[in-house]
PDB file of C-alpha atoms in Angstrom:
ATOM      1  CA  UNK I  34     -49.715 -51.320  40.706  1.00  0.00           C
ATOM      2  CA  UNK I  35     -51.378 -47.883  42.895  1.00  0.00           C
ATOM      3  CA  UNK I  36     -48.990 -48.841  45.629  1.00  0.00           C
ATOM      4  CA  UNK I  37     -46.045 -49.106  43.309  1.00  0.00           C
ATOM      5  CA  UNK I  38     -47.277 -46.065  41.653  1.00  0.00           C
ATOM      6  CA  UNK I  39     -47.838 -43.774  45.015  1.00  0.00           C
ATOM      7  CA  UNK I  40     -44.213 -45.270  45.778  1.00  0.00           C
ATOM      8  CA  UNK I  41     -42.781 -43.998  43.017  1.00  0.00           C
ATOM      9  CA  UNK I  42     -44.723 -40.865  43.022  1.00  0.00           C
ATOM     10  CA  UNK I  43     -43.767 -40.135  47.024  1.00  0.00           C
ATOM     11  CA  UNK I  44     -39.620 -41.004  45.957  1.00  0.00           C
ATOM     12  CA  UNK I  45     -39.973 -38.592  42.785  1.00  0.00           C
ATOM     13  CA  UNK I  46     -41.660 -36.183  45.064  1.00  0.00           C
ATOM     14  CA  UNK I  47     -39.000 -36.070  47.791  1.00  0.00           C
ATOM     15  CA  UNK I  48     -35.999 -35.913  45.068  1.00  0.00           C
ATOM     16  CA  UNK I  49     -37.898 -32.423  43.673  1.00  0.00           C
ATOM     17  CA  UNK I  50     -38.324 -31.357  47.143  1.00  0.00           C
ATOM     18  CA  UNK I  51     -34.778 -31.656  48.065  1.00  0.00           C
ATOM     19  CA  UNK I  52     -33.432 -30.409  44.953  1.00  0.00           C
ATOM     20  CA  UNK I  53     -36.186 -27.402  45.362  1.00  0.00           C
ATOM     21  CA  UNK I  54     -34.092 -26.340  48.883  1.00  0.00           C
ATOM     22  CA  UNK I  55     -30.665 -27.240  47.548  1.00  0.00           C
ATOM     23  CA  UNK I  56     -31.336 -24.448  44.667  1.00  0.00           C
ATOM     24  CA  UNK I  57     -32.734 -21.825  47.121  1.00  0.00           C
ATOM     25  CA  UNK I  58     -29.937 -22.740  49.813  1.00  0.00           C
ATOM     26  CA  UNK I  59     -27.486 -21.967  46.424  1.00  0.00           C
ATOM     27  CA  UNK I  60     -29.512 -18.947  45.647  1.00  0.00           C
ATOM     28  CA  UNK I  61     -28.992 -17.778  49.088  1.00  0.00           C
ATOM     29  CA  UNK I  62     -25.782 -17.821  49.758  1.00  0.00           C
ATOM     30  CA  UNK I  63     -24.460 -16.005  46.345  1.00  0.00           C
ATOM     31  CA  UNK I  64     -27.279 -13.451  47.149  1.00  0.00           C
ATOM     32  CA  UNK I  65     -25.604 -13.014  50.939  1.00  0.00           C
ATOM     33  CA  UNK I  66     -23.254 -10.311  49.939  1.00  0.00           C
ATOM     34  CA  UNK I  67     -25.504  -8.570  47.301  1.00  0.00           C
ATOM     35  CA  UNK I  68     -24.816  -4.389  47.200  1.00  0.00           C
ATOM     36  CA  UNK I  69     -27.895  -2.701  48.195  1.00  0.00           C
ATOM     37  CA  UNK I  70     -29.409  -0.945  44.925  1.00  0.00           C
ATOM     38  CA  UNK I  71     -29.241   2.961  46.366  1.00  0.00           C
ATOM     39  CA  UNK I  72     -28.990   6.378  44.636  1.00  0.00           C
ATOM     40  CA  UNK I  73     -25.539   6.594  45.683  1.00  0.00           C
ATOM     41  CA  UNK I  74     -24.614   3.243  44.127  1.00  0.00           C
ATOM     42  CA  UNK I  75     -26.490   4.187  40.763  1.00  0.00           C
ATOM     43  CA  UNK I  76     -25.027   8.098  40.508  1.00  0.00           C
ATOM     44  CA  UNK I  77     -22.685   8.905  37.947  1.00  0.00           C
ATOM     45  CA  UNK I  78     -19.481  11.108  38.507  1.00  0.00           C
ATOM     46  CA  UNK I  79     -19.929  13.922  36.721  1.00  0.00           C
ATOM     47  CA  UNK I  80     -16.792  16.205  34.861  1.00  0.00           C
ATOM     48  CA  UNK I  81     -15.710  19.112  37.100  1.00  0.00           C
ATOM     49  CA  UNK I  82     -16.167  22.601  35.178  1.00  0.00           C
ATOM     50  CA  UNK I  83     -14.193  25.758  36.734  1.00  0.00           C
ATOM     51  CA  UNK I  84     -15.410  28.752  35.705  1.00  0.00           C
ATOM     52  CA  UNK I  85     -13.768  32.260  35.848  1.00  0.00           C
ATOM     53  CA  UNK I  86     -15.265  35.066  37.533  1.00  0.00           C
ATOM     54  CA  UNK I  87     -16.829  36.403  34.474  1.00  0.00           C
ATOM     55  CA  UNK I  88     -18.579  32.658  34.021  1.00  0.00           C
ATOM     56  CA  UNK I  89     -16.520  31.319  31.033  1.00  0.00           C
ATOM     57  CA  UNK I  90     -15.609  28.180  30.864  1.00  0.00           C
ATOM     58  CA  UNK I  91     -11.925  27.745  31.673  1.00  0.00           C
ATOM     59  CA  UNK I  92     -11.851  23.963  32.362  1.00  0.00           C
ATOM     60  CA  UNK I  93     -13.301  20.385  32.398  1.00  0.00           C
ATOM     61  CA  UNK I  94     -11.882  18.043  34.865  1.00  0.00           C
ATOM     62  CA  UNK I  95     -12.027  14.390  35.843  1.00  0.00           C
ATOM     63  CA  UNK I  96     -11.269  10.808  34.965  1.00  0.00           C
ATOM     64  CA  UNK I  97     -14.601  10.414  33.173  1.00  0.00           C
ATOM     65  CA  UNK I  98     -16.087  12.723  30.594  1.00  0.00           C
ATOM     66  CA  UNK I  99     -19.744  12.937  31.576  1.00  0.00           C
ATOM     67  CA  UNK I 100     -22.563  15.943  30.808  1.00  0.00           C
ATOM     68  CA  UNK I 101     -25.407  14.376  31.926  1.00  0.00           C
ATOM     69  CA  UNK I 102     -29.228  14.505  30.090  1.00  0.00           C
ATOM     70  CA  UNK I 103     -32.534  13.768  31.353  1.00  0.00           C
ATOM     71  CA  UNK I 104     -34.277  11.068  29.198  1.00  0.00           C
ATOM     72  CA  UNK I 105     -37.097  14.484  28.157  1.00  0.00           C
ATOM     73  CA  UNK I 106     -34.152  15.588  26.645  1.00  0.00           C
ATOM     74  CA  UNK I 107     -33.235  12.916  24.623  1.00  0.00           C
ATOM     75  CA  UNK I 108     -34.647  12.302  20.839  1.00  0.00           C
ATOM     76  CA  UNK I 109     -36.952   9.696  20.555  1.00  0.00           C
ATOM     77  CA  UNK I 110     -34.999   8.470  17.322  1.00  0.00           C
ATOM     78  CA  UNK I 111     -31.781   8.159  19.623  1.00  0.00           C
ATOM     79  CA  UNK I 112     -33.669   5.783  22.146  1.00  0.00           C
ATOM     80  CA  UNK I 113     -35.151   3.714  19.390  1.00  0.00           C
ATOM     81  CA  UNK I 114     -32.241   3.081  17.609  1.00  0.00           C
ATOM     82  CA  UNK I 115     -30.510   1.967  21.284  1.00  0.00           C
ATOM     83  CA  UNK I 116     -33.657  -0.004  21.885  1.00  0.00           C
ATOM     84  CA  UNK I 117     -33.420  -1.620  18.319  1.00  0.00           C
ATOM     85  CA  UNK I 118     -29.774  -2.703  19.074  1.00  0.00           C
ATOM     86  CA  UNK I 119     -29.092  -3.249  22.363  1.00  0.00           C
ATOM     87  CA  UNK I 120     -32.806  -4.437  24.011  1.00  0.00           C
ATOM     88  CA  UNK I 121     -35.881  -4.286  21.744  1.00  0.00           C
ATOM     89  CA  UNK I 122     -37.928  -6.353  24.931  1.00  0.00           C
ATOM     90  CA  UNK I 123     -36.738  -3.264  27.193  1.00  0.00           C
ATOM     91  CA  UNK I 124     -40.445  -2.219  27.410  1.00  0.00           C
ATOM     92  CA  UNK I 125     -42.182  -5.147  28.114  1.00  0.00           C
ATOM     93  CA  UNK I 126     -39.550  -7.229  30.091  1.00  0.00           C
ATOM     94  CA  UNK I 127     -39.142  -8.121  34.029  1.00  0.00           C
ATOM     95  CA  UNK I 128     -35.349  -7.096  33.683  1.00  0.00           C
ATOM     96  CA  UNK I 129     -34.084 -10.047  32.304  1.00  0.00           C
ATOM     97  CA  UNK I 130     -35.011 -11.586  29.135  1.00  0.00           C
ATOM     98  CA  UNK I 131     -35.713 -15.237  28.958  1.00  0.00           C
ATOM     99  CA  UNK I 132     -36.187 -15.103  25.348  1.00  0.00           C
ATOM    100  CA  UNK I 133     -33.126 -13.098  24.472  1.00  0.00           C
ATOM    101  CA  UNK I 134     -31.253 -15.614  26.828  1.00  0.00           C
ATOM    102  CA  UNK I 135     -32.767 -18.776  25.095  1.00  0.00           C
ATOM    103  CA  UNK I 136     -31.611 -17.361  21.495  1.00  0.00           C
ATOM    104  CA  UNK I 137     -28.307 -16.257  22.970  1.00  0.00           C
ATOM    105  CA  UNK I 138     -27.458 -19.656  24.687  1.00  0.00           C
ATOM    106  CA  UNK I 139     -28.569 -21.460  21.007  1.00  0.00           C
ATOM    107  CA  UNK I 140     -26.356 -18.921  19.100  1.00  0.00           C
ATOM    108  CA  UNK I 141     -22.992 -19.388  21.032  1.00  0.00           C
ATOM    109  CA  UNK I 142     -23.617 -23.089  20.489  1.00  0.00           C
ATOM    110  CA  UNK I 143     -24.535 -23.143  17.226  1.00  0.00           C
ATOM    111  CA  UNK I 144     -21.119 -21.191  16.556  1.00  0.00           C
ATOM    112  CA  UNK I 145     -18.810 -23.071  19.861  1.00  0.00           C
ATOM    113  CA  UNK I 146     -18.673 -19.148  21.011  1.00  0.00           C
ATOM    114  CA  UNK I 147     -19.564 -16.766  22.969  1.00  0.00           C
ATOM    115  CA  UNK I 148     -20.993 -14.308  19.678  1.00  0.00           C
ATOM    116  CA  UNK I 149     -23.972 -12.894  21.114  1.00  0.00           C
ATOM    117  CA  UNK I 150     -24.946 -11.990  24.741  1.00  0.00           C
ATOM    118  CA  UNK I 151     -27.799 -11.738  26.717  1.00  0.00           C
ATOM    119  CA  UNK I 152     -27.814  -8.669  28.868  1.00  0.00           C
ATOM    120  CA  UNK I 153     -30.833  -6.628  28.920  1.00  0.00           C
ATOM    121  CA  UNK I 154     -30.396  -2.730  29.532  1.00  0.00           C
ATOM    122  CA  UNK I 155     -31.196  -3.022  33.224  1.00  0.00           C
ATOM    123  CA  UNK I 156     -28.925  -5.527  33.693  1.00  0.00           C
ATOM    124  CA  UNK I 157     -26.132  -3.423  32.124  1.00  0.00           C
ATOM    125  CA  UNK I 158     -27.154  -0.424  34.256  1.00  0.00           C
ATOM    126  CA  UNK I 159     -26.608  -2.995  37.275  1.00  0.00           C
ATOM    127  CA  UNK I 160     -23.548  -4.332  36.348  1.00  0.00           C
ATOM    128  CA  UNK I 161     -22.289  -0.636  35.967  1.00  0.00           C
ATOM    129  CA  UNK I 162     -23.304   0.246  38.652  1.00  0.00           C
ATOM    130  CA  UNK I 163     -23.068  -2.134  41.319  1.00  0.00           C
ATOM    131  CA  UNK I 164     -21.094  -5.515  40.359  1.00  0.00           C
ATOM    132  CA  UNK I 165     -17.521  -5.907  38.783  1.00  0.00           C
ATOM    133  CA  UNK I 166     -17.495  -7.816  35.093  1.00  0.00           C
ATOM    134  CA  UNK I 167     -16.788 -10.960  36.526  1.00  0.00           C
ATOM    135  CA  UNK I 168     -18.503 -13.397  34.489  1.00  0.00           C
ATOM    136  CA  UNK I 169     -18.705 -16.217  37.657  1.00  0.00           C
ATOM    137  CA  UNK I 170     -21.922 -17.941  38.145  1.00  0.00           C
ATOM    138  CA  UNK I 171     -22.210 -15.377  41.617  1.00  0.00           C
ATOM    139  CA  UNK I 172     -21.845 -12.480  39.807  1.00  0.00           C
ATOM    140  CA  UNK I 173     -24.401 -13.427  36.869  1.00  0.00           C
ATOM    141  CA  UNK I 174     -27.247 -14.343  39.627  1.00  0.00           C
ATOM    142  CA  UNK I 175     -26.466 -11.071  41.230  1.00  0.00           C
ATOM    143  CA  UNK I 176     -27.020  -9.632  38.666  1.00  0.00           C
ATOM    144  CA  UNK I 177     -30.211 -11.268  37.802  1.00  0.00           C
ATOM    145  CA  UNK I 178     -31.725 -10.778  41.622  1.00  0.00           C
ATOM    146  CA  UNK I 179     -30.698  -7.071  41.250  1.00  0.00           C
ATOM    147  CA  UNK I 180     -32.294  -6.220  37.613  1.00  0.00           C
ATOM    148  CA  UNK I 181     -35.577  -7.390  38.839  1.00  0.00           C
ATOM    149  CA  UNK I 182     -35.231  -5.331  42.263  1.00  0.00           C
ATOM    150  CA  UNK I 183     -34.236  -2.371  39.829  1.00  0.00           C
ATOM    151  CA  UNK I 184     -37.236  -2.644  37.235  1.00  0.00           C
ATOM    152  CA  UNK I 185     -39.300  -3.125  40.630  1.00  0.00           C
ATOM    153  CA  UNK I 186     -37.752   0.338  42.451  1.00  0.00           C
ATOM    154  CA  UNK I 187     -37.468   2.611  39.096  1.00  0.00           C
ATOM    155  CA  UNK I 188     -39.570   3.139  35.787  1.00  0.00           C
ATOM    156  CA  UNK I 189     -38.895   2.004  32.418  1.00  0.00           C
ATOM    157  CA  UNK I 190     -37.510   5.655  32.249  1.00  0.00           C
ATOM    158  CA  UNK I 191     -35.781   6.006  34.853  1.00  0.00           C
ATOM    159  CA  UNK I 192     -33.535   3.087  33.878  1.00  0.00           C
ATOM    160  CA  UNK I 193     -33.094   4.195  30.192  1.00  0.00           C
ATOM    161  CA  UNK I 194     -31.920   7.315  31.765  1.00  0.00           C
ATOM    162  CA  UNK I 195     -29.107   5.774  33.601  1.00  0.00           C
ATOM    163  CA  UNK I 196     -28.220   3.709  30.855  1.00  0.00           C
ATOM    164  CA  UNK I 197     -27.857   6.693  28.419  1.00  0.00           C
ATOM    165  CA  UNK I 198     -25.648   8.483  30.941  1.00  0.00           C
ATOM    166  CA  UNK I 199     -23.473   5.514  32.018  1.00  0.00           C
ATOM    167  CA  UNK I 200     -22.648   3.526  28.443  1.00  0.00           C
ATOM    168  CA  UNK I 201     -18.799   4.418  27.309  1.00  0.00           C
ATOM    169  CA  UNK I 202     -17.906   5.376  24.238  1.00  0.00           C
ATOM    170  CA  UNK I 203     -14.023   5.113  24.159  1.00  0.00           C
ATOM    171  CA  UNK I 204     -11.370   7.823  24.861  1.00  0.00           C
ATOM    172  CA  UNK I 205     -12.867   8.397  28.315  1.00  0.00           C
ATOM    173  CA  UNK I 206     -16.011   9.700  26.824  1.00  0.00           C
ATOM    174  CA  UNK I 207     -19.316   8.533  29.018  1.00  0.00           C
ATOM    175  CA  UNK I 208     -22.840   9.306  27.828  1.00  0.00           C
ATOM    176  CA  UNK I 209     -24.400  10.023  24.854  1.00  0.00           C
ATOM    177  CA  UNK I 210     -24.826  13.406  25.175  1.00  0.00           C
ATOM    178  CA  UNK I 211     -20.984  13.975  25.761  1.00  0.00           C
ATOM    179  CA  UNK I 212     -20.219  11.527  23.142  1.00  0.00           C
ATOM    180  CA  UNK I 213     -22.580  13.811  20.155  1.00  0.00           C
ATOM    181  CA  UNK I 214     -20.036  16.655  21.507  1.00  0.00           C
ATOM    182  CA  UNK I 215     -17.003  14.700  21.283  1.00  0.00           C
ATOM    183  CA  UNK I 216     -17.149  13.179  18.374  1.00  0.00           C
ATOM    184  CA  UNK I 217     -19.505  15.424  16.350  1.00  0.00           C
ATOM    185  CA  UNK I 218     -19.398  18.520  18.678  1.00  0.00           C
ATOM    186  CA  UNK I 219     -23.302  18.864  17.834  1.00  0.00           C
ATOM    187  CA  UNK I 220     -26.136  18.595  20.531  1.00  0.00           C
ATOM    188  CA  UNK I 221     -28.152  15.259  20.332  1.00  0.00           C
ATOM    189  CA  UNK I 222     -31.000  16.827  18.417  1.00  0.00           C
ATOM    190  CA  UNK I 223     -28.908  17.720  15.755  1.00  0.00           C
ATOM    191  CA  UNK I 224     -27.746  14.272  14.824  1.00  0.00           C
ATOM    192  CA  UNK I 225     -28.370  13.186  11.644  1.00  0.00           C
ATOM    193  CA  UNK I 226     -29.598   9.346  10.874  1.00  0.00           C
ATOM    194  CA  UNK I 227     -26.029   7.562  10.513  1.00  0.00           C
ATOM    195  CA  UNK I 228     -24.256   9.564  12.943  1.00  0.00           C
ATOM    196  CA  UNK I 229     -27.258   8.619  16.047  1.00  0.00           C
ATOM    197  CA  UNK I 230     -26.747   4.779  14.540  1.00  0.00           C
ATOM    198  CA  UNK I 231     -22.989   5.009  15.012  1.00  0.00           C
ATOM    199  CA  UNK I 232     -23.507   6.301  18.550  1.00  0.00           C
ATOM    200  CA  UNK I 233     -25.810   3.566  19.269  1.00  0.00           C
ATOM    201  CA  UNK I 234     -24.014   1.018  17.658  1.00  0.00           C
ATOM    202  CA  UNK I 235     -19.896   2.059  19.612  1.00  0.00           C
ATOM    203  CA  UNK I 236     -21.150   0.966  23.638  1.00  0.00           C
ATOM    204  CA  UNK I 237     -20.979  -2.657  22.416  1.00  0.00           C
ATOM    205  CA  UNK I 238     -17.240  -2.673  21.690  1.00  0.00           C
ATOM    206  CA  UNK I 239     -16.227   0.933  22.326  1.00  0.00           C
ATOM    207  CA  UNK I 240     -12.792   0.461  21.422  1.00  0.00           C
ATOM    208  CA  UNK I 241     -13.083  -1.587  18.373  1.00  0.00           C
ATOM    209  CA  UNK I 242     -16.201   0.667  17.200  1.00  0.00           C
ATOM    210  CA  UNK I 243     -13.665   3.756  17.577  1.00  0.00           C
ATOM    211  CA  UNK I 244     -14.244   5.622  14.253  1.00  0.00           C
ATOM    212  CA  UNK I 245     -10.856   7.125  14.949  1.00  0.00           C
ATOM    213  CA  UNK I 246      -8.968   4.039  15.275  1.00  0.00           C
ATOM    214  CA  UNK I 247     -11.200   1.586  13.491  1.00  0.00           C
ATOM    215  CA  UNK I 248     -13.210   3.238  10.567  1.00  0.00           C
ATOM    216  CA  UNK I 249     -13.985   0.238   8.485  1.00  0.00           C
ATOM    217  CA  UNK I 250     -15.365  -1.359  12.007  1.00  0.00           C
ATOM    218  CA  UNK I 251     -17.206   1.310  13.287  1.00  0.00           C
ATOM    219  CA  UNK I 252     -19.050   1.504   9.848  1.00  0.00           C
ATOM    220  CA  UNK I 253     -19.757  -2.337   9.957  1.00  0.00           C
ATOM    221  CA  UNK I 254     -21.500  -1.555  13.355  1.00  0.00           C
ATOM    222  CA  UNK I 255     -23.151   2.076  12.256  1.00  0.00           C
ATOM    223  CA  UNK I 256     -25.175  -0.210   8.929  1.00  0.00           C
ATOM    224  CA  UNK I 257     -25.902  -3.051  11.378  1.00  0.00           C
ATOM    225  CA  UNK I 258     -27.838  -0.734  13.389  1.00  0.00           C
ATOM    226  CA  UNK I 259     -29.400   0.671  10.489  1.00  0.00           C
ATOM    227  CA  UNK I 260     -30.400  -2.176   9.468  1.00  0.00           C
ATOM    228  CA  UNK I 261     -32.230  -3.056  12.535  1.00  0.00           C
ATOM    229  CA  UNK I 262     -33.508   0.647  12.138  1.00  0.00           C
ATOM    230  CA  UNK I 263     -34.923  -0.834   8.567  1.00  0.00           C
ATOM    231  CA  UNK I 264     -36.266  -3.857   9.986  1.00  0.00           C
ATOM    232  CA  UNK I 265     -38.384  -2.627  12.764  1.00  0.00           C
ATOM    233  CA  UNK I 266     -39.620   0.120  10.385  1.00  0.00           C
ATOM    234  CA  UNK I 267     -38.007   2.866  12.603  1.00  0.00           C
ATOM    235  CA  UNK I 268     -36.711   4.778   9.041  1.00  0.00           C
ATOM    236  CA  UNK I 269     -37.080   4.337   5.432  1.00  0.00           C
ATOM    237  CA  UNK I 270     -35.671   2.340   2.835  1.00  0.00           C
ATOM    238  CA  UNK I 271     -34.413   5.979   1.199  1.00  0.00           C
ATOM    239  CA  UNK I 272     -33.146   7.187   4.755  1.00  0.00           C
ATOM    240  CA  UNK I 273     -31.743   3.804   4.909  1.00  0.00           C
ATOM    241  CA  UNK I 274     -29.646   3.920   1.676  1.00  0.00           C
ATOM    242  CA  UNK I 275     -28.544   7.306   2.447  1.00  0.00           C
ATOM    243  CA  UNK I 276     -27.147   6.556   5.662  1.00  0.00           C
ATOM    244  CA  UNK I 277     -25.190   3.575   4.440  1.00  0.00           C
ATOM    245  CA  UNK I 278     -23.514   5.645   1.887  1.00  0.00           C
ATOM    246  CA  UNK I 279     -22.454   8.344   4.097  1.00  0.00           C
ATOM    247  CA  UNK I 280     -18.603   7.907   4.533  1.00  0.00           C
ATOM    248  CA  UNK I 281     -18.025   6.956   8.208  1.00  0.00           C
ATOM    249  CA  UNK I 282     -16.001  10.097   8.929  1.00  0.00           C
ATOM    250  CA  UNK I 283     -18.792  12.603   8.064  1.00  0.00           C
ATOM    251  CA  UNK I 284     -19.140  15.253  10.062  1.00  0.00           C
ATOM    252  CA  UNK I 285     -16.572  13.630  12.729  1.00  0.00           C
ATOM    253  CA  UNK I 286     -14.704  16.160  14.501  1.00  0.00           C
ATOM    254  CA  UNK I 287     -10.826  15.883  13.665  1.00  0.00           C
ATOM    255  CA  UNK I 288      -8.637  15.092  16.886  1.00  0.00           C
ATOM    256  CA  UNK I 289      -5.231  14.193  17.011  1.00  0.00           C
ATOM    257  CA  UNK I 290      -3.729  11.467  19.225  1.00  0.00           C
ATOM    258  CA  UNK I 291      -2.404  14.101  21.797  1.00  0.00           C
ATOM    259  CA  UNK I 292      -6.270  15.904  22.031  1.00  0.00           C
ATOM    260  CA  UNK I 293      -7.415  12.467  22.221  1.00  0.00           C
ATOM    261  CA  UNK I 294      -5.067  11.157  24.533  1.00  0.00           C
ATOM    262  CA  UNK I 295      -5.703  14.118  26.887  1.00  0.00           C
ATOM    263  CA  UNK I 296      -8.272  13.605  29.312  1.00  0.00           C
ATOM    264  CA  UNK I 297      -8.611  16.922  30.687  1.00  0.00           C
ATOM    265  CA  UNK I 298      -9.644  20.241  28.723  1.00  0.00           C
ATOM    266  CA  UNK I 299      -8.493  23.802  29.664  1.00  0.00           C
ATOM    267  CA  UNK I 300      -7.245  26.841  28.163  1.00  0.00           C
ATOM    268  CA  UNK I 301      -3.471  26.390  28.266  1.00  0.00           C
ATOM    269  CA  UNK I 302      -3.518  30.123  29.859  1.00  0.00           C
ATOM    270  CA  UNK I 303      -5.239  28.828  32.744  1.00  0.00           C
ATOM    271  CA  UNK I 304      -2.897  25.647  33.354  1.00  0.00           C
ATOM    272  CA  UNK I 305      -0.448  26.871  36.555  1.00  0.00           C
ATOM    273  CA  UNK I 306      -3.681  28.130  38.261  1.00  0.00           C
ATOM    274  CA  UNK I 307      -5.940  24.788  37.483  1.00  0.00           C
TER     275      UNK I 307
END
């Protein structure tokens, strides 16, 4: 019975072994043609301002709207209510979340579709940054290997940072601080409580959140992420019930298609010369 039971032990053994090497051989050659995780790769385009010689402002070029903001510079209740939404394990995690990926995988069963997902903040900030959103089994262990070099290289703030300057809004808008401008024309410390929880709330689906295009959406998504505000105790029941009753539009700055659909700004004076 030892014998048969070494035997047996030895065979089950060699099958882990084998599948052990066939896994890291796998591993290995997805991870061959991995980008290299450099400042370059991470950085941003900012908009191009020209300036006259008297320093005004006379125009904001580029294909992507972007005024970047240190994460100092950023209200606390702004990062929470991202947190609250998007990654509330953001502190504490490696880069990925096995938890979060566990309840994802059991959700989109449960419902036969893909409803929830189970990217962390660092692994949105890689696949921004450095991988296309191909959803092949290559790309998704990229971007596992990569989150876990990136929470290894940067802080916890660092990669918040990048986040908050790289998430789109819609209408070529990138960052939260240019988004506050855009759609309330207010800096980010002069948010109030449903308008930061609508900001938080569009990066999901930016073009479905649009509260130009899609009011009765983007308000679904603004009270969801007030009520994950309510739940982790990050306002009050009052500030809660306030904030769901504030019409969606509220203190949204009124654009029309063309000013939307214009990606450049400049004083129409300036227009031969820019």
């Amino acid at each position: 019975m030892k014998t048969l039971f070494k035997y047996i032990s030895s065979i089950f053994f060699s099958i882990c072994l084998v599948l052990f090497f066939i896994v890291l051989m796998l591993f290995a050659r997805e991870l061959k043609d991995v980008p290299d995780i450099t400042q370059a790769n991470l950085q941003d385009p900012l908009s191009s301002e020209i300036y006259d010689k008297n320093l005004n402002l006379i125009a904001t070029v580029g294909a992507e709207k972007r005024e970047y903001v240190s994460i100092n510079d950023i209200p606390k209740n702004i990062t929470e209510a991202v947190l609250t939404t998007e990654d509330s394990r953001f502190q504490s995690h490696i880069g990925i979340d096995p938890i979060r990926l566990i309840k994802a995988v059991l959700v989109n069963i449960r419902s036969n579709s893909a409803q929830q997902g189970a990217s962390t903040i660092t692994q949105q900030v890689v696949k921004n940054s450095l991988l296309t959103s191909d959803k092949s089994l290559q790309r998704k262990i990229q971007e596992a290997y990569l989150s876990l070099k990136l929470e290894n290289r940067y802080t916890k703030d660092d990669i918040m940072e990048m986040y908050m300057n790289k998430i789109y809004y819609s209408d070529g808008q990138y960052g939260v601080k240019t988004a506050a401008k855009y759609f309330y024309n207010k800096e980010l410390n002069e948010l109030t409580v449903p308008q930061l929880a609508l900001l938080a709330g569009i990066p999901q689906q930016p073009n479905q959140y649009n509260p130009y295009d899609y009011p009765e959406q983007a308000k679904e998504r603004r009270d969801t992420v007030l009520y994950a505000l309510l739940s982790n105790d990050k306002i009050t029941e009052d500030e809660y019930n306030n904030a769901v009753n504030t019409p969606i539009t509220d203190g949204i700055v009124k654009k029309t298609k063309e000013e939307r659909a214009n990606q450049h700004s400049y004083n129409p004076k300036f227009a031969a010369y820019i």
